[in-house]
Coordinates of C-alpha atoms in Angstrom, one line a residue:
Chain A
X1 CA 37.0 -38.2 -43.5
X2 CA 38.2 -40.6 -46.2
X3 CA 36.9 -41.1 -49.6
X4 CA 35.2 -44.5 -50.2
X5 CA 38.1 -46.2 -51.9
X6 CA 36.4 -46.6 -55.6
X7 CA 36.0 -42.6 -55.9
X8 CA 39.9 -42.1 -55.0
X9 CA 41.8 -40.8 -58.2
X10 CA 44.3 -43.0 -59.2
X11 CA 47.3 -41.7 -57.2
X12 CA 50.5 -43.7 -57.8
X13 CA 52.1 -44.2 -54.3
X14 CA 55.0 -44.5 -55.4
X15 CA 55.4 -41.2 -57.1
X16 CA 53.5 -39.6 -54.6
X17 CA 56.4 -40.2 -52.2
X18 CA 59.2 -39.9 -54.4
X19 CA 57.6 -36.7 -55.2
X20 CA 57.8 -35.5 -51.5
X21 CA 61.2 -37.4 -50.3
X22 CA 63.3 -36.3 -53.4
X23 CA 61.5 -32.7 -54.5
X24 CA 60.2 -31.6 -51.5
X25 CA 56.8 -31.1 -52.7
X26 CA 53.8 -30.6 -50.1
X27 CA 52.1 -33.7 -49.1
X28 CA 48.5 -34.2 -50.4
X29 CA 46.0 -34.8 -48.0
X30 CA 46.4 -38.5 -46.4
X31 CA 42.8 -38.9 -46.9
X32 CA 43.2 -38.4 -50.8
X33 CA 44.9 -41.8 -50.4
X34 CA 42.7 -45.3 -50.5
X35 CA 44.4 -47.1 -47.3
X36 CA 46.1 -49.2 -49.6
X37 CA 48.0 -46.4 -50.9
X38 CA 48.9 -45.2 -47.3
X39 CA 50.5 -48.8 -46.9
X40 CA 52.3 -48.5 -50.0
X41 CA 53.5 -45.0 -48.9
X42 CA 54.5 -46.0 -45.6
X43 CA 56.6 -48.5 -46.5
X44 CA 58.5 -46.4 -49.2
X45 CA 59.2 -43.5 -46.6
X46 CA 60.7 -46.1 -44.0
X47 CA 62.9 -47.1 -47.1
X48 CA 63.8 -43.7 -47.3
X49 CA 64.7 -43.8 -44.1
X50 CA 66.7 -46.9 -43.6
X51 CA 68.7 -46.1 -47.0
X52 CA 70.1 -43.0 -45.3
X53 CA 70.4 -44.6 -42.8
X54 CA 72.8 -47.3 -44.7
X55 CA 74.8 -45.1 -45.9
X56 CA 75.4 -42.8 -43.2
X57 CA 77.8 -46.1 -41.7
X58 CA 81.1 -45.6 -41.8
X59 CA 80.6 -41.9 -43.0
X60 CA 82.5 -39.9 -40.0
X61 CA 80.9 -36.7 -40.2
X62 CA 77.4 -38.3 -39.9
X63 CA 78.5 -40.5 -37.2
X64 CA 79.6 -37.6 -35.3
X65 CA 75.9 -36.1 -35.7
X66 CA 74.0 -39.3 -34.5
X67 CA 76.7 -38.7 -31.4
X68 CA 75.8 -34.9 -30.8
X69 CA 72.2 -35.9 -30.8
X70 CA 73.0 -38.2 -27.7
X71 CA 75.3 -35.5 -26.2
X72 CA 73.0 -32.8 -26.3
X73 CA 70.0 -35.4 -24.6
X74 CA 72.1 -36.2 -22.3
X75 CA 73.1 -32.6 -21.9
X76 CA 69.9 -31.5 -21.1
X77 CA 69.1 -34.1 -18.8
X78 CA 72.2 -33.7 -16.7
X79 CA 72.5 -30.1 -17.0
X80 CA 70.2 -27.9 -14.0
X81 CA 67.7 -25.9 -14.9
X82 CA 67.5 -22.0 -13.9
X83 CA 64.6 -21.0 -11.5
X84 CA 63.0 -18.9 -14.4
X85 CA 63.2 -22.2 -16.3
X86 CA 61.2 -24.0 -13.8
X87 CA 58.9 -21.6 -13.8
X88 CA 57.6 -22.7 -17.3
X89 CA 54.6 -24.2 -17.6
X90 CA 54.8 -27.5 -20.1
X91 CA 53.1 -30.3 -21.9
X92 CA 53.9 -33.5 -23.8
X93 CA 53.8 -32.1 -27.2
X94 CA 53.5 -28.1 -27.8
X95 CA 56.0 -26.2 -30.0
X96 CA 58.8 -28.6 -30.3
X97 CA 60.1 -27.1 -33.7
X98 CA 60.1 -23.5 -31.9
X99 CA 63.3 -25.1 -30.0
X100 CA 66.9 -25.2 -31.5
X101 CA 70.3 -26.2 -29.9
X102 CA 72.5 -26.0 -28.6
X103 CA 71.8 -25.3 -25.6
X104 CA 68.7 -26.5 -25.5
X105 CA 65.6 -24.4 -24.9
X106 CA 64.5 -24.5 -20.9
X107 CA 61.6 -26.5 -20.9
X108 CA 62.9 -29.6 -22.1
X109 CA 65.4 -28.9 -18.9
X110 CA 62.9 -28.5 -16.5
X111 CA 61.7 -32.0 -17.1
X112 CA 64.6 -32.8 -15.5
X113 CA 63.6 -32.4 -12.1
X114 CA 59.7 -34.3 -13.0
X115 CA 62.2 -37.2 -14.1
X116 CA 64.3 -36.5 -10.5
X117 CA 61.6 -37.3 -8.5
X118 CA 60.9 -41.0 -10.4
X119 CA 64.3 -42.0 -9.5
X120 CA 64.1 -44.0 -7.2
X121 CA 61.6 -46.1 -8.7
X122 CA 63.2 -46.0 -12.2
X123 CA 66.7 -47.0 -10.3
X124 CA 65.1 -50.3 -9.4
X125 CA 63.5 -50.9 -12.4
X126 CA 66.9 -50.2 -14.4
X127 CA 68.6 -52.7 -11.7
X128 CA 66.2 -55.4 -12.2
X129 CA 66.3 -54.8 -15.7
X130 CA 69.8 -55.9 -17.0
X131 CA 72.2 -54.2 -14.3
X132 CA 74.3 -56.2 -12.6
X133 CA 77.4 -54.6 -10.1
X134 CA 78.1 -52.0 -8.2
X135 CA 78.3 -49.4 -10.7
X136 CA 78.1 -48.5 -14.3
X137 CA 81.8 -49.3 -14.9
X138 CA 81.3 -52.7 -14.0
X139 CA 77.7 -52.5 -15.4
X140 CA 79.5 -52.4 -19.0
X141 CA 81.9 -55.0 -18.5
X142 CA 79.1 -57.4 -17.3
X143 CA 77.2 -56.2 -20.3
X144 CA 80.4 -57.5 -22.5
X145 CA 80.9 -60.3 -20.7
X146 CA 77.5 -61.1 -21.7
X147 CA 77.8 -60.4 -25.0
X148 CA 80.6 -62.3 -25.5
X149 CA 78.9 -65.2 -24.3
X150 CA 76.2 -65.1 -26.9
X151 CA 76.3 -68.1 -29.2
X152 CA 77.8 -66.0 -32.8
X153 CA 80.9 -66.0 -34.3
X154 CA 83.1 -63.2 -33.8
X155 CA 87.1 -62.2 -35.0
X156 CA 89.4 -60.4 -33.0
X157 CA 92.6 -59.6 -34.7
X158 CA 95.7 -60.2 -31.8
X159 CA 98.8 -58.9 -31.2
X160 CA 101.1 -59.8 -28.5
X161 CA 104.0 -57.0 -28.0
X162 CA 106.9 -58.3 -25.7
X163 CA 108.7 -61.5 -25.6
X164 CA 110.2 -61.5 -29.2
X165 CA 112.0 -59.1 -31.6
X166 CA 108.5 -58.5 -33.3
X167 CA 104.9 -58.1 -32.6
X168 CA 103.0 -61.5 -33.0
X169 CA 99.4 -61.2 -34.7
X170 CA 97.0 -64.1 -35.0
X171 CA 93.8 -64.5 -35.7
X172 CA 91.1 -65.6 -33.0
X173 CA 87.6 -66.6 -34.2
X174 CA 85.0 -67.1 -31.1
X175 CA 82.0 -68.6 -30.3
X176 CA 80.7 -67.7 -27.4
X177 CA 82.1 -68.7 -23.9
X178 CA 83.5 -72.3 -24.9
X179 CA 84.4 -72.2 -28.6
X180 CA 87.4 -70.9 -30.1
X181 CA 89.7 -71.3 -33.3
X182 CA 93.7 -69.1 -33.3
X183 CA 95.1 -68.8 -36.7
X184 CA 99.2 -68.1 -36.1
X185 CA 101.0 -67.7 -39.0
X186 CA 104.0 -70.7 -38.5
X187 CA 107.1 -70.7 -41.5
X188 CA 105.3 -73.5 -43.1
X189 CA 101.8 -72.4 -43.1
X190 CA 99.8 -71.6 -39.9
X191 CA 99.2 -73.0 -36.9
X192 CA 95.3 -73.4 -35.8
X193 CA 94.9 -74.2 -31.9
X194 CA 91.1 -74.4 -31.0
X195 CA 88.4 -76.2 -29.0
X196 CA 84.8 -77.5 -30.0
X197 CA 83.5 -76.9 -26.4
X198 CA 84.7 -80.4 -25.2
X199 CA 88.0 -80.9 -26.4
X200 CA 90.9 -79.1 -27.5
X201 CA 92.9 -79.5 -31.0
X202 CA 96.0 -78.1 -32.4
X203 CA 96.4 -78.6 -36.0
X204 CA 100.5 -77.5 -37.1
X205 CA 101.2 -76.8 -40.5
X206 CA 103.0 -80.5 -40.9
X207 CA 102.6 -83.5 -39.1
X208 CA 100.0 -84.9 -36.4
X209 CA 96.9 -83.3 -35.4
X210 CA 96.9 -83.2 -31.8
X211 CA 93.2 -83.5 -29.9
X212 CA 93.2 -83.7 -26.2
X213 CA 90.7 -83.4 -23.4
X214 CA 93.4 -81.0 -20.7
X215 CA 92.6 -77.6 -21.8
X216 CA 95.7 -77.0 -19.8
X217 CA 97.7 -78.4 -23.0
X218 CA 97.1 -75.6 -24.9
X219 CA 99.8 -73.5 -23.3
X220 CA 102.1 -75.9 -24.6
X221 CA 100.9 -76.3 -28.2
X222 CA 100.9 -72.2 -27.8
X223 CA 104.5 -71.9 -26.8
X224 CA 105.3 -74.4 -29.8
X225 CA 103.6 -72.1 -32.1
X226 CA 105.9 -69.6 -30.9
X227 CA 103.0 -67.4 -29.3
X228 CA 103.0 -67.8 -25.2
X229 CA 99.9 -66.1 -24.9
X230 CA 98.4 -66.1 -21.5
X231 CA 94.2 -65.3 -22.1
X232 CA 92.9 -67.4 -25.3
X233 CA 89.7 -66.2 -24.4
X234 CA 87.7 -62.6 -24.6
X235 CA 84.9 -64.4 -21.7
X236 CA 88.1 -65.3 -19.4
X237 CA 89.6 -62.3 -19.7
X238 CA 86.3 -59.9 -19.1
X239 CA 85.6 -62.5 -15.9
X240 CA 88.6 -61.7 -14.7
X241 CA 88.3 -57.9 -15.0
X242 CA 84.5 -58.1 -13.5
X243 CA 86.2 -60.1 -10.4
X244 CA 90.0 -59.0 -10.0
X245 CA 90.0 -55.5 -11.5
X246 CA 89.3 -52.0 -9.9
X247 CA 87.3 -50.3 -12.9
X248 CA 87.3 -47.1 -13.4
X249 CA 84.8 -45.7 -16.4
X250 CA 83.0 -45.2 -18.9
X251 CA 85.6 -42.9 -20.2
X252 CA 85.2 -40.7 -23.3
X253 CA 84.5 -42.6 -26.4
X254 CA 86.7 -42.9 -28.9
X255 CA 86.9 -44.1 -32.9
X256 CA 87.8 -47.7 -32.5
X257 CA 88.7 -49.9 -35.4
X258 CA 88.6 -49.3 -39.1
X259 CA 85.1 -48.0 -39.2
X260 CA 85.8 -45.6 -36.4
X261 CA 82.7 -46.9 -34.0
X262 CA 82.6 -44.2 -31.0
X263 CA 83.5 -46.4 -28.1
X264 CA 83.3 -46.0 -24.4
X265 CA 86.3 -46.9 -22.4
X266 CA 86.5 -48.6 -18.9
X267 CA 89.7 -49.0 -17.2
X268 CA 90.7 -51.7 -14.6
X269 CA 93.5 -51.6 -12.6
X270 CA 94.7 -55.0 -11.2
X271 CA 93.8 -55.1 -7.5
X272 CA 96.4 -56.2 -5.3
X273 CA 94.7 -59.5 -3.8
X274 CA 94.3 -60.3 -7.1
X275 CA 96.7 -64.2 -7.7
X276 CA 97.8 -63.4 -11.2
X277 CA 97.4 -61.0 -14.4
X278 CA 98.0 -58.3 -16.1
X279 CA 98.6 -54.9 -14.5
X280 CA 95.8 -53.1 -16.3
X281 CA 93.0 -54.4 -18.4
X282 CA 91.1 -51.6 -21.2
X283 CA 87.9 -52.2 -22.8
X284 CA 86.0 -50.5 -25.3
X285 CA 83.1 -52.0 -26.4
X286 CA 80.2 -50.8 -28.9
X287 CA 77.7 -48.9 -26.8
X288 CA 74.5 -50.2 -27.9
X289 CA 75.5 -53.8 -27.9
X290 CA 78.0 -54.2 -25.3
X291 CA 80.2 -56.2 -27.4
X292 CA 83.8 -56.2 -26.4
X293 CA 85.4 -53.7 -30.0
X294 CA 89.0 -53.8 -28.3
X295 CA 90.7 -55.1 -25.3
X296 CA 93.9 -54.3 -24.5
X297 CA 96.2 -56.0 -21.2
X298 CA 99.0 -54.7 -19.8
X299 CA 101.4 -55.9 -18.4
X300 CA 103.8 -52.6 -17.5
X301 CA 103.9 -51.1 -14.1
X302 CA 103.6 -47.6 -13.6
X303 CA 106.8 -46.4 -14.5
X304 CA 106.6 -48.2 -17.8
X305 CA 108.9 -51.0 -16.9
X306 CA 107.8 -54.5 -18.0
X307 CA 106.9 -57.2 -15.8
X308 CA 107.0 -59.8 -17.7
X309 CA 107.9 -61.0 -21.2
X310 CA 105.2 -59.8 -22.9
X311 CA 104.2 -56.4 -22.6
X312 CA 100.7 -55.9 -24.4
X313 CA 98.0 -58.4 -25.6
X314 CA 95.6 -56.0 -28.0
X315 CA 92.5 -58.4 -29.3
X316 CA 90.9 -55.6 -31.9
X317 CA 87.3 -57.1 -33.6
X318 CA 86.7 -57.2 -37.0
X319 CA 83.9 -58.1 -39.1
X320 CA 83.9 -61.9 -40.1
X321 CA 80.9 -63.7 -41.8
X322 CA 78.9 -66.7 -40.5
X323 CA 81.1 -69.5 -40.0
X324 CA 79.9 -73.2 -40.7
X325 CA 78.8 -75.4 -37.8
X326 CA 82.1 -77.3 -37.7
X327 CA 84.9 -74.4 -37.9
X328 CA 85.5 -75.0 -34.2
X329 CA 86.3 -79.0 -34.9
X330 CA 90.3 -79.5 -35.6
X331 CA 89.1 -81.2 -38.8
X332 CA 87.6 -78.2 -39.9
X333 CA 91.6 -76.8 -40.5
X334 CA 93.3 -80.0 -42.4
X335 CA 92.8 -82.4 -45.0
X336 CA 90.9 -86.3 -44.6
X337 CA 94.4 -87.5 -44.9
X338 CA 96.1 -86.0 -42.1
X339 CA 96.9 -88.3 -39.4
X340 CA 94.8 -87.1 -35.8
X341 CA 96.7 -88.4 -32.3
X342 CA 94.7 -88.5 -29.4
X343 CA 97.0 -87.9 -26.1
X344 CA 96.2 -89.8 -23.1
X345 CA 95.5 -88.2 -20.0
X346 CA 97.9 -89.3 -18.4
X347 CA 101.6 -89.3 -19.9
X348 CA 101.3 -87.5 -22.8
X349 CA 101.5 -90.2 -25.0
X350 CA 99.6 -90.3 -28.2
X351 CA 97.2 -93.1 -29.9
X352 CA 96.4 -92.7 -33.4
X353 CA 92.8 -92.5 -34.5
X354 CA 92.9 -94.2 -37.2
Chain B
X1 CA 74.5 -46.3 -9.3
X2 CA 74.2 -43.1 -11.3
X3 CA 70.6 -43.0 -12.8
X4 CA 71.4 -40.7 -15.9
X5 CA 74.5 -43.5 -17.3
X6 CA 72.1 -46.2 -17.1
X7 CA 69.5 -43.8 -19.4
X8 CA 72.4 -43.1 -21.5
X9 CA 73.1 -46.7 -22.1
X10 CA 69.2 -47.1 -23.5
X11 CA 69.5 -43.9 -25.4
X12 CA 72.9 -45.0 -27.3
X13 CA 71.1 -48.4 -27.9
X14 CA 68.0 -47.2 -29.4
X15 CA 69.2 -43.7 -31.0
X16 CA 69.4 -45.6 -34.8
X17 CA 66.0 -47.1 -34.5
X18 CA 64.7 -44.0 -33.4
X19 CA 66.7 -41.5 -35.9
X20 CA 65.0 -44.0 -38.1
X21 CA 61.5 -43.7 -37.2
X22 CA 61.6 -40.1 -37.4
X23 CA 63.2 -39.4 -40.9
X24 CA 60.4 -42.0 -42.1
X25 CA 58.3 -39.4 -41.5
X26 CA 59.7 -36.4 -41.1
X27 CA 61.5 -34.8 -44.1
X28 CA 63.1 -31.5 -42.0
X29 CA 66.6 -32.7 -40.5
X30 CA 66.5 -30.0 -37.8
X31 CA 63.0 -31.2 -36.8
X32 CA 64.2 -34.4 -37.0
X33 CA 66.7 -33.7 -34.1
X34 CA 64.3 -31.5 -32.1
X35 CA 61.6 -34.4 -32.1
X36 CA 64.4 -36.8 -31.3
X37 CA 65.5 -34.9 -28.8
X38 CA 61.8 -34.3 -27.1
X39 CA 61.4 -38.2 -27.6
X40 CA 64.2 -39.1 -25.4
X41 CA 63.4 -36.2 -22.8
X42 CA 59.6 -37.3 -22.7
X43 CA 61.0 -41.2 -22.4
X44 CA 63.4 -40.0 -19.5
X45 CA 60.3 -38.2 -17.6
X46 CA 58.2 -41.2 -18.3
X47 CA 60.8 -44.1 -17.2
X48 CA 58.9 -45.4 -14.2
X49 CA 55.5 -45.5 -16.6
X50 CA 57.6 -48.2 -18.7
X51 CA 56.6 -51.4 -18.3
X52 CA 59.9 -53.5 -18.1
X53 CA 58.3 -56.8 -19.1
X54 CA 58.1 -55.3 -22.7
X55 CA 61.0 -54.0 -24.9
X56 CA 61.6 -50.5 -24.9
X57 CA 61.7 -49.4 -28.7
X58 CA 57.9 -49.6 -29.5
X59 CA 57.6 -47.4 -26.4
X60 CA 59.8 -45.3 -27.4
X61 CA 58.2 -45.1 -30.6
X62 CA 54.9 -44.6 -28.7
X63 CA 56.6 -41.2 -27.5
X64 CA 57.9 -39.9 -30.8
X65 CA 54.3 -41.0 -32.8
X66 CA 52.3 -38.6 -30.5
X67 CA 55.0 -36.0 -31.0
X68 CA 55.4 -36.2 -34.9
X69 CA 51.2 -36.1 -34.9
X70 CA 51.5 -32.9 -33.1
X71 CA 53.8 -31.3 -34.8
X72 CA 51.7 -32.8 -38.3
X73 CA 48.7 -30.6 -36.7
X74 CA 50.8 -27.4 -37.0
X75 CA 52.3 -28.0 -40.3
X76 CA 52.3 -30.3 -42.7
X77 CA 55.5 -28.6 -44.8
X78 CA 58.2 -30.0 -43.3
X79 CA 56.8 -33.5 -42.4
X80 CA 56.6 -36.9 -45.2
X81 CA 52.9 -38.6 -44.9
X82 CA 51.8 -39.0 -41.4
X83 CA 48.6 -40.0 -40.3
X84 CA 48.0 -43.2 -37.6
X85 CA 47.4 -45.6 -40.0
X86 CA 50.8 -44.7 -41.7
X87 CA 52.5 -44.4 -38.4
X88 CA 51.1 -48.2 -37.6
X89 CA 52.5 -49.2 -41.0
X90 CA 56.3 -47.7 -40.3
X91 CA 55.5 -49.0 -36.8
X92 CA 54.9 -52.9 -37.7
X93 CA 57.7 -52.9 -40.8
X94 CA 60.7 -51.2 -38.4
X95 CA 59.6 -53.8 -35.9
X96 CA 59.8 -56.7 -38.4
X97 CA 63.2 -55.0 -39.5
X98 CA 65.0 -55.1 -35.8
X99 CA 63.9 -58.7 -35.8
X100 CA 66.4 -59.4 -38.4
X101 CA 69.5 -61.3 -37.5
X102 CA 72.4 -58.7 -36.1
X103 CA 73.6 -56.7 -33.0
X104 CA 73.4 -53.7 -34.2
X105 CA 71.1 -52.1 -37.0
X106 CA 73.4 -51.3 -38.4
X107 CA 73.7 -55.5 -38.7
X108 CA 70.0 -55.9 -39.5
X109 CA 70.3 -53.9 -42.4
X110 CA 72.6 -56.4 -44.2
X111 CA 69.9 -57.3 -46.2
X112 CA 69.2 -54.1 -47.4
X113 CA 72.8 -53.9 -48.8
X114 CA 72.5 -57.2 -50.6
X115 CA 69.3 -55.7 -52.2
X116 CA 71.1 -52.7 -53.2
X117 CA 73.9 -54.6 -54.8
X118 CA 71.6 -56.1 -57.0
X119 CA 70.2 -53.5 -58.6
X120 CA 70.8 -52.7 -61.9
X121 CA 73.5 -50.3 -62.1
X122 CA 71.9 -47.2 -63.3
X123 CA 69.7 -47.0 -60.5
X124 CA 72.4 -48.3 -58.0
X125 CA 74.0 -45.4 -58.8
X126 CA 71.3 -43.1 -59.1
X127 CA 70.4 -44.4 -55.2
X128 CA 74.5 -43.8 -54.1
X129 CA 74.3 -40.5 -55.2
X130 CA 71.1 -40.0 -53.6
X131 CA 71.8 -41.1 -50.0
X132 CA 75.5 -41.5 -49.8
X133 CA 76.4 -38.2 -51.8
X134 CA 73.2 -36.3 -50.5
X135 CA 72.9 -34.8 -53.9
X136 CA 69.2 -33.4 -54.8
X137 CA 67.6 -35.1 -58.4
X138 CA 69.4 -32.0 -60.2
X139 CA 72.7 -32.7 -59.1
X140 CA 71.9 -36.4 -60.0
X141 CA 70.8 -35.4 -63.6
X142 CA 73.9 -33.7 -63.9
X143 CA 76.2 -35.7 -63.0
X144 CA 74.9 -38.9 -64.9
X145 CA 74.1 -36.6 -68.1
X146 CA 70.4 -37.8 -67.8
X147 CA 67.1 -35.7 -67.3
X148 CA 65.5 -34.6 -63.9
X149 CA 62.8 -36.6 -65.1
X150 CA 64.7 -39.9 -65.9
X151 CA 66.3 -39.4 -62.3
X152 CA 63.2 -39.3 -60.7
X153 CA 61.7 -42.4 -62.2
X154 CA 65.1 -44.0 -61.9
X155 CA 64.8 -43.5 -57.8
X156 CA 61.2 -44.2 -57.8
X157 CA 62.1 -47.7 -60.0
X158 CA 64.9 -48.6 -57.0
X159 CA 62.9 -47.8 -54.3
X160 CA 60.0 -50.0 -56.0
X161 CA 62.9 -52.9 -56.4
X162 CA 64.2 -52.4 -53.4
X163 CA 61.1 -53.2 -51.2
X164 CA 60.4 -56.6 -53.0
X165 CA 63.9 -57.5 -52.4
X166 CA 63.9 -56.5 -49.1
X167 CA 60.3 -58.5 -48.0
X168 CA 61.9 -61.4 -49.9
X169 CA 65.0 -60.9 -48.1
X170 CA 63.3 -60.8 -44.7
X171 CA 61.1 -63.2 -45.2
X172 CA 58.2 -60.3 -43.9
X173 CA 54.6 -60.5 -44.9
X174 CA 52.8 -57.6 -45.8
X175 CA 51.5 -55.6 -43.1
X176 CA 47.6 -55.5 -42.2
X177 CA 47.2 -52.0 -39.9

């Protein structure tokens, strides 16, 4: 029962908990504590918490343990239980500590089979849920798909292999499905080719800005830039994979990018009604979002020989801040004083704006 | 459709939030894994008891509370404070935290970084040396020259800083269980 609050000694929550998280003394009594003090308490432990949790990120040993805590669910979920096992009797809650693993101890196995016999119902649910496709391979690149769409910013770095000496790397900022901005490093400064949604822009490092309304011009500006590049966007290319690819995944997860994110894999292999595109498309993309982490195209067939002049298009994400409101508009990337040429439809012909 | 990937899928999404929960109140790391591993078998059993039309991390952390309460029953050594009302407490304040802005958690805790930059440095690094060195007060007091004593209040101080920073940073208002 708990103490009216004025006859609680005047326990300092604070060092109460500090107490217990950093020396590892034994907890008083929660009743000792007026509610107040619980509250206080509470919210110090969750802090606890959510600073180890901090800096646990990008710490690859940790990492590794938050991933053998899914394994070994997962393990013990996919893994059948021994007839002795079901034999055990169990509850919802009794003797959890008395387990340890791996492997893990039979009863949480034999809940296996309970969780068997709700399939059917818990399939539908699942499909109903978020599932779209005919299986989890495609499952995950819808998920992507839709992640890419959301309305944030993201960065992929991109290289292009194939068609020149070098490698080409640009920069591509997105917005979801309709907004993009490619920074390609030109001899006089950089290139930025974009769109706002409703038109498209290419700012070069001298001269005219160009803004038209055919989206089809961008091939152009890109092949002045020096960077034929055939997908400008991550939605495009993760439609096409969802419609023209044979998938095949998720495959093992692997470290992706420079804070080593475990990634699942899916594999899609270009099918042969398909009109156009690269032989093979890879995604990894981060498991609890669905975001898109890499995407690599390829354009080899399977002796290694290339098909076209580009071999491999790699977009790899990186982190990138909030970006203003009008980073996606072509005036976003030049001075007031640059001069800004709108093209006709029609002949290609340009009338200044101003 | 296989059954278990979709489940996996959930599990990979909500393993943070959940590894979370549990360390707010459970100071054992081996029971932490046990009791996150019972969580996620109990949520698997339970799956067509979920109701879909709500999101699935307070029911999951529905699962873990009655677990950790149980396991509070047969000992209190290994376990932080843990009674309902503090359970509602962590409860309300890790749902107020995943409403942050961000993908990930990871994401959401941006704030908390920002907060942690701005401490003042001797308990910034009396924190880093806590969490991202996983070194016990001792170690702390010796490797800043300093007492055990001074470590402690310089960790209790941070912690202390840290939450104001981080309900100013989130805009939360204090919770009411």
């Amino acid at each position: 029962m708990s103490l009216p609050e004025e006859n609680i000694p005047p326990l300092d929550p604070d060092e109460l908990s500090s107490r217990l998280i950093d020396v590892g003394e034994p907890p008083a009594p929660e009743e000792s504590l007026a509610p107040q003090q619980r509250r206080r308490a509470a919210e110090i432990q969750l802090l606890h918490a959510l600073l180890r949790q901090v800096h646990e990120v990008g710490n690859p040993e940790s990492r590794q343990a938050a991933e053998d805590r899914i394994q070994r669910v997962m393990a013990a979920i996919r893994t059948p239980p021994s007839a002795s096992e079901q034999a055990r009797p169990h509850d919802g809650t009794a003797d959890v500590s008395s387990r340890r693993r791996p492997p893990r101890a039979p009863r949480t196995r034999l809940r296996r089979w309970s969780a068997l016999a709700t399939a059917a119902a818990v399939l539908l649910a699942l499909s109903l849920w978020w599932i779209e496709g005919p299986n989890v391979a495609s499952a995950a690149v819808q998920r992507a798909l839709d992640a890419a769409l959301e309305v944030t910013d993201r960065l992929y770095h991109v290289t292009l292999e194939g068609g020149g000496p070098r490698p080409k790397e640009a920069r591509l900022y997105v917005h979801g499905g309709d907004r993009f901005a490619l920074q390609l490093r030109a001899p006089l400064g950089h290139f930025w080719i974009g769109s706002d949604g409703k038109q498209v822009w290419c700012v070069p490092p001298v001269g005219p800005v160009l803004v038209r309304e055919d989206s089809r011009l961008l091939d152009r500006w890109l092949a002045r830039a020096g960077a034929e590049m055939p997908f400008l966007q991550i939605t495009t290319i993760l439609r096409r994979m969802a419609d023209h690819y044979e998938l095949d995944g998720p495959l093992t997860a692997e470290p992706i990018g420079s804070n080593g994110l475990l990634c699942p894999r899916v594999h899609g292999r270009r099918r042969a009604d398909a009109p156009f595109g690269p032989r093979t498309i890879d995604l990894w993309y981060d498991p609890k979002t669905g975001v898109a982490e890499r995407v690599v195209l390829s354009w080899k067939d399977k002796d290694g020989n290339d098909l076209r002049p580009w071999k491999t298009l790699t977009f790899q994400r990186e982190e990138t801040e909030p970006l203003p409101d009008h980073f996606y508009t072509h005036a976003a990337h030049h001075g007031p004083a640059r001069p800004v040429l709108h093209a006709p439809e029609s002949n290609g012909d340009t009338t200044p704006e101003k | 459709m296989d059954t278990t990937d979709l489940f996996e899928i959930l599990v990979r999404e909500h393993a943070d939030m959940l590894t979370v929960y549990l360390r707010s109140l459970v100071r054992d790391p081996a029971l932490v894994d046990d009791l996150f591993q019972e969580t996620m078998l109990t949520a698997w059993r339970k799956l067509d008891q979920f109701d879909r039309s709500r999101p699935f991390g307070p029911w999951l952390r529905g699962i873990a509370a009655k677990l950790v309460l149980a396991e509070r029953r047969k000992s209190s050594s290994r376990m932080l404070l843990c009674d309902q009302q503090i359970l509602e407490v962590i409860d309300q304040r890790l749902e107020q935290v995943t409403r942050a802005p961000g993908n990930t958690l990871d994401e959401k805790l941006d704030a908390l970084r920002k907060c942690l930059q701005a401490l003042p440095e001797a308990y910034h690094a009396a924190v880093c040396l806590r969490y991202q060195e996983d070194l016990s007060p001792p170690d702390i007091a010796a490797r800043l020259a300093i007492t055990g004593e001074a470590v402690k209040k310089r960790l209790q101080r941070a912690r202390a800083q840290l939450l104001d920073c981080l309900e100013r940073k989130l805009g939360v208002h204090p919770v009411t269980p």
